[in-house]
The first five atom37 places (N, CA, C, CB, O) and aatype in JSON, in Angstrom:
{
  "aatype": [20, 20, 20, 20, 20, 20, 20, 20, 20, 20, 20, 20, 20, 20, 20, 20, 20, 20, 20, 20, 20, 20, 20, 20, 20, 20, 20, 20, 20, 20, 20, 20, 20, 20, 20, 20, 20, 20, 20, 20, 20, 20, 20, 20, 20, 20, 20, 20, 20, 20, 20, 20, 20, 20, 20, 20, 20, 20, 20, 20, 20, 20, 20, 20, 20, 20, 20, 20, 20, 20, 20, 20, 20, 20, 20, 20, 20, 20, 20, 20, 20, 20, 20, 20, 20],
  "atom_mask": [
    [1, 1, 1, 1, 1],
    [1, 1, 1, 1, 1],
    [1, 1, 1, 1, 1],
    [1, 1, 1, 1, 1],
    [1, 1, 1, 1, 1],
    [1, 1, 1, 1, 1],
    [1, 1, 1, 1, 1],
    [1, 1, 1, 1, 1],
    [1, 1, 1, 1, 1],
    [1, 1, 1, 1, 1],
    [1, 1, 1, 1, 1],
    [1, 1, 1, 1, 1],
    [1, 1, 1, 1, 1],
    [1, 1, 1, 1, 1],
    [1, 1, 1, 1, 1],
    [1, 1, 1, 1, 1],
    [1, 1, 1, 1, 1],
    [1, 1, 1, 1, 1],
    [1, 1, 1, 1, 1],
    [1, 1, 1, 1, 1],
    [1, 1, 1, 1, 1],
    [1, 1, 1, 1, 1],
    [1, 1, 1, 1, 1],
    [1, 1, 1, 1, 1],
    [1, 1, 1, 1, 1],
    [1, 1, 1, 1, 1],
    [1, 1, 1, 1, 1],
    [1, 1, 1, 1, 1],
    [1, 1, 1, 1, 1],
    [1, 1, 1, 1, 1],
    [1, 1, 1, 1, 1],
    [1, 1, 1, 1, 1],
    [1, 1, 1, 1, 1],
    [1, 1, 1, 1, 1],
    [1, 1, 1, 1, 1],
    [1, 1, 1, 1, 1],
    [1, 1, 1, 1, 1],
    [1, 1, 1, 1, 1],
    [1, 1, 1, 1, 1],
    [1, 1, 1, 1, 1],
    [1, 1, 1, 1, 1],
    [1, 1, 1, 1, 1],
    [1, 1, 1, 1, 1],
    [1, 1, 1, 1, 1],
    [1, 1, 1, 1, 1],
    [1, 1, 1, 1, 1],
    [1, 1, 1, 1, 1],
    [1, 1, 1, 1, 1],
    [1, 1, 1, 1, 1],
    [1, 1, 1, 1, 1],
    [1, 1, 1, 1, 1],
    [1, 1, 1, 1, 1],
    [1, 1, 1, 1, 1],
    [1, 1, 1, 1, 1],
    [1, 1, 1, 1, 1],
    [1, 1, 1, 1, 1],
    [1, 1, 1, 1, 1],
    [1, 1, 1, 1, 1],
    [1, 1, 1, 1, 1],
    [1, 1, 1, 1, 1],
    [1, 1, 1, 1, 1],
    [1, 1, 1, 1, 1],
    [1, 1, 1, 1, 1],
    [1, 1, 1, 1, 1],
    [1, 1, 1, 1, 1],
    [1, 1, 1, 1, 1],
    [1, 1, 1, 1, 1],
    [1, 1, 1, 1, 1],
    [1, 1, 1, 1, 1],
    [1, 1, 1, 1, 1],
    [1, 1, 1, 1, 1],
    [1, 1, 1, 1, 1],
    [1, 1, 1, 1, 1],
    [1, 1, 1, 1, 1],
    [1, 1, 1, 1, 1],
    [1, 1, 1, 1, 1],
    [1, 1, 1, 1, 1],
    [1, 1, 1, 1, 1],
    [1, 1, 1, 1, 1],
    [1, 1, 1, 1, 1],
    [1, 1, 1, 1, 1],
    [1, 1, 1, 1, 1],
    [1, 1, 1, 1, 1],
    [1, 1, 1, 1, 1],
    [1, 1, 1, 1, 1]
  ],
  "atom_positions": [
    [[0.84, -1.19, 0.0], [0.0, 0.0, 0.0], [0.88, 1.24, 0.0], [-0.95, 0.0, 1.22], [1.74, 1.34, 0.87]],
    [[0.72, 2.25, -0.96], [1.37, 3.42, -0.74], [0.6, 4.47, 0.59], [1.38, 4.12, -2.26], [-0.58, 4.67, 0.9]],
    [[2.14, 5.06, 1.24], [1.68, 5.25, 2.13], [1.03, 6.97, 2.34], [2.62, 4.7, 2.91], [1.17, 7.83, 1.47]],
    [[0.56, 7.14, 3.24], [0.09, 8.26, 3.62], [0.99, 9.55, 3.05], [-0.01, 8.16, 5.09], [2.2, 9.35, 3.12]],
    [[0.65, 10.62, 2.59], [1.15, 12.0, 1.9], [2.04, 12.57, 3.17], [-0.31, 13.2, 1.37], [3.04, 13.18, 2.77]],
    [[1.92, 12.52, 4.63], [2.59, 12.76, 5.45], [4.27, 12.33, 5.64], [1.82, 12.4, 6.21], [5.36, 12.85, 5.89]],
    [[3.57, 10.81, 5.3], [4.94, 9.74, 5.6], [6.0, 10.01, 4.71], [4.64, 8.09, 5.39], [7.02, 9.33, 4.83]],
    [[5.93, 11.11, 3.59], [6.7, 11.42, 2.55], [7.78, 12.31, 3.55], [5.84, 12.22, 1.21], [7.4, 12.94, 4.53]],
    [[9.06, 12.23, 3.15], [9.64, 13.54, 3.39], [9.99, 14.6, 2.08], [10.93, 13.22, 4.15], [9.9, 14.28, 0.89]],
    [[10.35, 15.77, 2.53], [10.19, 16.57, 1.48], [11.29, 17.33, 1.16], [9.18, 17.31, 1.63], [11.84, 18.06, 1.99]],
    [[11.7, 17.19, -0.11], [12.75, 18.0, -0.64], [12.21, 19.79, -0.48], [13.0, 17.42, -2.38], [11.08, 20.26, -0.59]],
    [[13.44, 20.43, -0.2], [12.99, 21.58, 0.16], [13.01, 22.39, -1.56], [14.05, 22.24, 1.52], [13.41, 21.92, -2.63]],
    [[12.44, 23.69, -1.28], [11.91, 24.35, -3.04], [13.83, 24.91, -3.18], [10.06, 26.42, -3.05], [14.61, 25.15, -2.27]],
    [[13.98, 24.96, -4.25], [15.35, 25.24, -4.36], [16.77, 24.51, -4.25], [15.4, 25.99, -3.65], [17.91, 24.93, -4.45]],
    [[16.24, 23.14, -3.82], [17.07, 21.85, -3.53], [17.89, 22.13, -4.83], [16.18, 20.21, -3.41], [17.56, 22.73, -5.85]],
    [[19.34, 21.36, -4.38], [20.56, 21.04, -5.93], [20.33, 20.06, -5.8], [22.28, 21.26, -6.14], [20.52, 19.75, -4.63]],
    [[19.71, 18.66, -6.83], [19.85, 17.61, -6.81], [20.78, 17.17, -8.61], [18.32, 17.1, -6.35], [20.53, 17.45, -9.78]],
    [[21.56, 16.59, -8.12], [22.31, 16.28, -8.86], [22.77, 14.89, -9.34], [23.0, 16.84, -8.48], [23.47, 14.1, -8.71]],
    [[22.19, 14.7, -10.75], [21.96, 13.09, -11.19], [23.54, 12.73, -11.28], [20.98, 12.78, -12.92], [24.45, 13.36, -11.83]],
    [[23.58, 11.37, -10.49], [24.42, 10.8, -10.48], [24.61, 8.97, -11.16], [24.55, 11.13, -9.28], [25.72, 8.48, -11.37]],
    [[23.68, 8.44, -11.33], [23.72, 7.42, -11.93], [22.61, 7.3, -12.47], [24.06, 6.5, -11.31], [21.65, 7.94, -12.06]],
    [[22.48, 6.17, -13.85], [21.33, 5.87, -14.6], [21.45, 4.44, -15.03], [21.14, 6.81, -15.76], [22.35, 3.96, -15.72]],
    [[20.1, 3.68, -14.37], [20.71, 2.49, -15.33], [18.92, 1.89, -16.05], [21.87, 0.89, -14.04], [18.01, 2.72, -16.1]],
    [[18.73, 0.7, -16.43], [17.74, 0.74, -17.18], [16.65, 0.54, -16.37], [17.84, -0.08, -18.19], [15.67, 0.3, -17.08]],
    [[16.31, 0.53, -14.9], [15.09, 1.21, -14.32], [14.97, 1.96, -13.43], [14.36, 0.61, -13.98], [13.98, 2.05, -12.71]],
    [[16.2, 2.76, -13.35], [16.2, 4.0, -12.06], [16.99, 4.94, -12.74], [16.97, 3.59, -10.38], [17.82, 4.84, -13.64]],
    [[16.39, 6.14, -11.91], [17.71, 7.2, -12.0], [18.27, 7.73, -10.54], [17.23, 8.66, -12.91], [17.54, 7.95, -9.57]],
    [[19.24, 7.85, -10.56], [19.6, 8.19, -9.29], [20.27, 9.18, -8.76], [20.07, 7.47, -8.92], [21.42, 9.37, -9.18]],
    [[19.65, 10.18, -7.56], [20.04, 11.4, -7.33], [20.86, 12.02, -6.48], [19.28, 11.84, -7.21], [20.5, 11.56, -5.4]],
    [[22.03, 13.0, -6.21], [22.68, 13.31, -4.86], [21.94, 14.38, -4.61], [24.25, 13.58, -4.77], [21.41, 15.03, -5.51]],
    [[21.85, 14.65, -3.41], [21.12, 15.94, -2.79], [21.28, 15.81, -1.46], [19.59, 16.12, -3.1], [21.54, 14.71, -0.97]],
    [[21.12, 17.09, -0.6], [21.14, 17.2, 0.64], [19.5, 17.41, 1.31], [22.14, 18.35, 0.86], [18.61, 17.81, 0.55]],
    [[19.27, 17.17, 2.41], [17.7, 16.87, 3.03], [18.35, 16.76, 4.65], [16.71, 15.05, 2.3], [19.46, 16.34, 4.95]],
    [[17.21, 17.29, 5.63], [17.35, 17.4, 6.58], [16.39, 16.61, 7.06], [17.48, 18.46, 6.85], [15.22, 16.88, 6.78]],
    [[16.78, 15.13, 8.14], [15.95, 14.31, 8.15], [16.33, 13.72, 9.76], [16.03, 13.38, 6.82], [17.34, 13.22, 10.26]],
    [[15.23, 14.0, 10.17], [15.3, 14.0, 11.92], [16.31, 15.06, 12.61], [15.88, 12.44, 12.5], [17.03, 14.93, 13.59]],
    [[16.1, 16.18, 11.74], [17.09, 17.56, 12.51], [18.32, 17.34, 11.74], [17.5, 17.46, 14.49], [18.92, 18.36, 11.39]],
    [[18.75, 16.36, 11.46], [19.98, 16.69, 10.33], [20.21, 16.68, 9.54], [20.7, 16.47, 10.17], [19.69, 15.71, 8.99]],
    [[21.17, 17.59, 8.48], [21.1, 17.67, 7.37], [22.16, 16.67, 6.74], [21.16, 18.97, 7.08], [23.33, 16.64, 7.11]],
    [[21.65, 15.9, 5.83], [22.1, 14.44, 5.75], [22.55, 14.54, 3.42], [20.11, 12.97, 6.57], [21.76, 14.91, 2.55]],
    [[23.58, 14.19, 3.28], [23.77, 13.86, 1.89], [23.35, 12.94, 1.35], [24.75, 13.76, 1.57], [24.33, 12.26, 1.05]],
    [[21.94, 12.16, 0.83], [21.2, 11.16, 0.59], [21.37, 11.38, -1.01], [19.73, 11.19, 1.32], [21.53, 12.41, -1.67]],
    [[21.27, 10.02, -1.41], [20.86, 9.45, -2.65], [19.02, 9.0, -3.3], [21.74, 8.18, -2.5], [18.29, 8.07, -2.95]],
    [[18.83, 9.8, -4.04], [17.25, 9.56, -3.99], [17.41, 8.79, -5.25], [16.06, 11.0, -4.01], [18.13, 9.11, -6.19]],
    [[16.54, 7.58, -5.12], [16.29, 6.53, -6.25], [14.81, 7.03, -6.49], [16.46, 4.74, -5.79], [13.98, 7.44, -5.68]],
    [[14.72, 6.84, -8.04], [13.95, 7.28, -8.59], [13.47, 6.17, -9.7], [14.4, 8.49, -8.93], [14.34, 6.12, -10.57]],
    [[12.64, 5.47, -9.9], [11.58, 4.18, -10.8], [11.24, 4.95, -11.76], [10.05, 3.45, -10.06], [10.93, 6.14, -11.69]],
    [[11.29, 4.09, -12.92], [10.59, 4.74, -14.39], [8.97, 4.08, -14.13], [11.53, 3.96, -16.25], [8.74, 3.27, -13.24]],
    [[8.22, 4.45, -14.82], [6.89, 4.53, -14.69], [5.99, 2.95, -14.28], [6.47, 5.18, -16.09], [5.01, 2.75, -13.57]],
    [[7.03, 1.85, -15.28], [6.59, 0.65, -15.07], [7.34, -0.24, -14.37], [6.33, 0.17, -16.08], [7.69, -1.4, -14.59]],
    [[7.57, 0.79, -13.17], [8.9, -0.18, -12.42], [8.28, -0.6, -11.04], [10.58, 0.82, -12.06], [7.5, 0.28, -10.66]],
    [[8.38, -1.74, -10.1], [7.48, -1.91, -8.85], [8.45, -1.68, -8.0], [6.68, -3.29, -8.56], [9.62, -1.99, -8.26]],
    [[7.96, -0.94, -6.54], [8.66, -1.05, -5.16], [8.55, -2.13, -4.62], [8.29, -0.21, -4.23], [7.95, -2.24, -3.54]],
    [[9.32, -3.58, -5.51], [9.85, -4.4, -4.54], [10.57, -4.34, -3.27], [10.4, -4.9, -5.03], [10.37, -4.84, -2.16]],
    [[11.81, -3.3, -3.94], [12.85, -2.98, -3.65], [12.78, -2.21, -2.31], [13.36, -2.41, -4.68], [13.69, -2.33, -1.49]],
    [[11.66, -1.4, -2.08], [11.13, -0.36, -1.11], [11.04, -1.72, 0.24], [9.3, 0.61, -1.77], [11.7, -1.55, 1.26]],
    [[10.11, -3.1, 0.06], [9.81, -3.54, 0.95], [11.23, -4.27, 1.32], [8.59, -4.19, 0.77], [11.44, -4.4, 2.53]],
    [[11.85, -4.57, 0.76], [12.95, -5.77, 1.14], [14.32, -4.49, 2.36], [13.96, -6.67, -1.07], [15.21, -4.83, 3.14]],
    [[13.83, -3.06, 1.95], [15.08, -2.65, 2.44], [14.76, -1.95, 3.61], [15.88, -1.85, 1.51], [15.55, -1.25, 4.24]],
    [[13.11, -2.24, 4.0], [12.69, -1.39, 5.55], [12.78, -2.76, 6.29], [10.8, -0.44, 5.74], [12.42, -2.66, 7.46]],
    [[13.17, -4.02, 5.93], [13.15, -5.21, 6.7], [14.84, -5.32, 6.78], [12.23, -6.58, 5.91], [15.18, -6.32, 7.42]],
    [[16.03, -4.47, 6.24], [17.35, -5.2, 6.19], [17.52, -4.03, 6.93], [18.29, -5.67, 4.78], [16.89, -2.98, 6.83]],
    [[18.9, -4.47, 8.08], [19.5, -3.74, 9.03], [20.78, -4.36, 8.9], [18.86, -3.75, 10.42], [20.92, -5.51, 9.34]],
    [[21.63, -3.84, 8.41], [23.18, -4.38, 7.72], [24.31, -3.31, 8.35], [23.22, -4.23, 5.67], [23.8, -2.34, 8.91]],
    [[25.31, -3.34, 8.34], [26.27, -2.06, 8.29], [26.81, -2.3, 6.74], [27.7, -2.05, 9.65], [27.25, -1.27, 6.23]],
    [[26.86, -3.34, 6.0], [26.99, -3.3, 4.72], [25.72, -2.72, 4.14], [27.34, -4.58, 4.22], [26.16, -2.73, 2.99]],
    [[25.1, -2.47, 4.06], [23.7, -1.94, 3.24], [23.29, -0.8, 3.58], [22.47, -2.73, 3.41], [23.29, -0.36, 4.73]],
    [[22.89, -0.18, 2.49], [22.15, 1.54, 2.74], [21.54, 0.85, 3.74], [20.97, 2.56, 1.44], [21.28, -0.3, 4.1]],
    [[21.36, 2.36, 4.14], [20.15, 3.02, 5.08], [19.03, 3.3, 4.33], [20.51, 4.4, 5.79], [19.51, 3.82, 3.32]],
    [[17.88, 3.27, 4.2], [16.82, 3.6, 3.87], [16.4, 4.58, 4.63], [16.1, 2.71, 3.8], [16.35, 4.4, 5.85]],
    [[16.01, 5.89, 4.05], [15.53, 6.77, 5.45], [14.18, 7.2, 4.76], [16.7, 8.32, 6.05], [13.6, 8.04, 5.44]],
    [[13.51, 6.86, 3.59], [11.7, 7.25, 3.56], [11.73, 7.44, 1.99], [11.0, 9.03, 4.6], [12.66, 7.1, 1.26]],
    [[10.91, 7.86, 1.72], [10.44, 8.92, 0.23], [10.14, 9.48, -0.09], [10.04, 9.05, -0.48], [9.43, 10.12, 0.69]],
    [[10.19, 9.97, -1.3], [9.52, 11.26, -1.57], [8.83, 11.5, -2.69], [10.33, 12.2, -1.55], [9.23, 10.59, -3.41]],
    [[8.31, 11.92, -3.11], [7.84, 12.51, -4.39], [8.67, 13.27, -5.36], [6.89, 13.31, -4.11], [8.98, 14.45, -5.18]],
    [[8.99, 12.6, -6.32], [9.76, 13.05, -7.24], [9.17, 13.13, -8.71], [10.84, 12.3, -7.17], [9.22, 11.95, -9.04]],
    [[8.75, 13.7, -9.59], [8.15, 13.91, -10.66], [6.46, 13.03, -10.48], [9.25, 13.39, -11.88], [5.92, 12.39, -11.38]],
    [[5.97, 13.23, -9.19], [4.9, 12.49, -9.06], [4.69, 10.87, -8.94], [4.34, 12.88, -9.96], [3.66, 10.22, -8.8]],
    [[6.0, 10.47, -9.04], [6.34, 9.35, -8.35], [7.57, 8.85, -6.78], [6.68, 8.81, -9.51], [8.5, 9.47, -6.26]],
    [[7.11, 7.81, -6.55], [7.61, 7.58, -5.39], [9.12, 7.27, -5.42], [6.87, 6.58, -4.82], [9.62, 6.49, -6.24]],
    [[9.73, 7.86, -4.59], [11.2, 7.44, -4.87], [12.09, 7.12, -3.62], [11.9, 8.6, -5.64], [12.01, 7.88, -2.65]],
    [[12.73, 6.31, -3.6], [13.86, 6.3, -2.4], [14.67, 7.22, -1.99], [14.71, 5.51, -2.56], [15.16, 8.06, -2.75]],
    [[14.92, 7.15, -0.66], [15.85, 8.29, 0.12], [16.71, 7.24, 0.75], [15.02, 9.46, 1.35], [16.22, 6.41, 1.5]],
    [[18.03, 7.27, 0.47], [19.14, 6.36, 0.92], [20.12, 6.68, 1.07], [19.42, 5.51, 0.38], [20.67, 7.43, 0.27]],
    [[20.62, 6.28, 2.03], [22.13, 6.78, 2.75], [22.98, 7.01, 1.36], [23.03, 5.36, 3.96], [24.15, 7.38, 1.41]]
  ]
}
């Protein structure tokens, strides 16, 4: 279930996000976001239109020191996108 419009966090108006990788179903973004009071250098993953958030469920269940962090999503061109360490 997608979640509640709240549970989003939000890129602020004026953000530098700066594409850093592309491959054939994401694009992927650097940017800075302030997330639980700090301002944090996150990677926002971003799905092309016919792509599913598998990926979303498998990584709020993994707690690794090898593996991103997952820290929420956001809305990015009207779709849902990852916020990752």
């Amino acid at each position: 279930a997608e979640p509640m419009s709240n549970d989003f966090l939000k890129i602020p108006p004026g953000a530098q996000m700066e594409q850093i990788g592309q491959g054939g179903q994401a694009v992927v973004y650097s940017c800075s976001l302030e997330i639980d009071g700090v301002n944090r250098k996150v990677a926002i993953k971003s799905y092309g239109a016919d792509c599913s958030m598998d990926e979303l469920e498998t990584l709020r269940r993994l707690d690794h020191p090898n593996i991103v962090t997952f820290f929420g999503l956001v809305k990015l061109n009207g779709r849902q996108a990852l916020v990752l360490e």
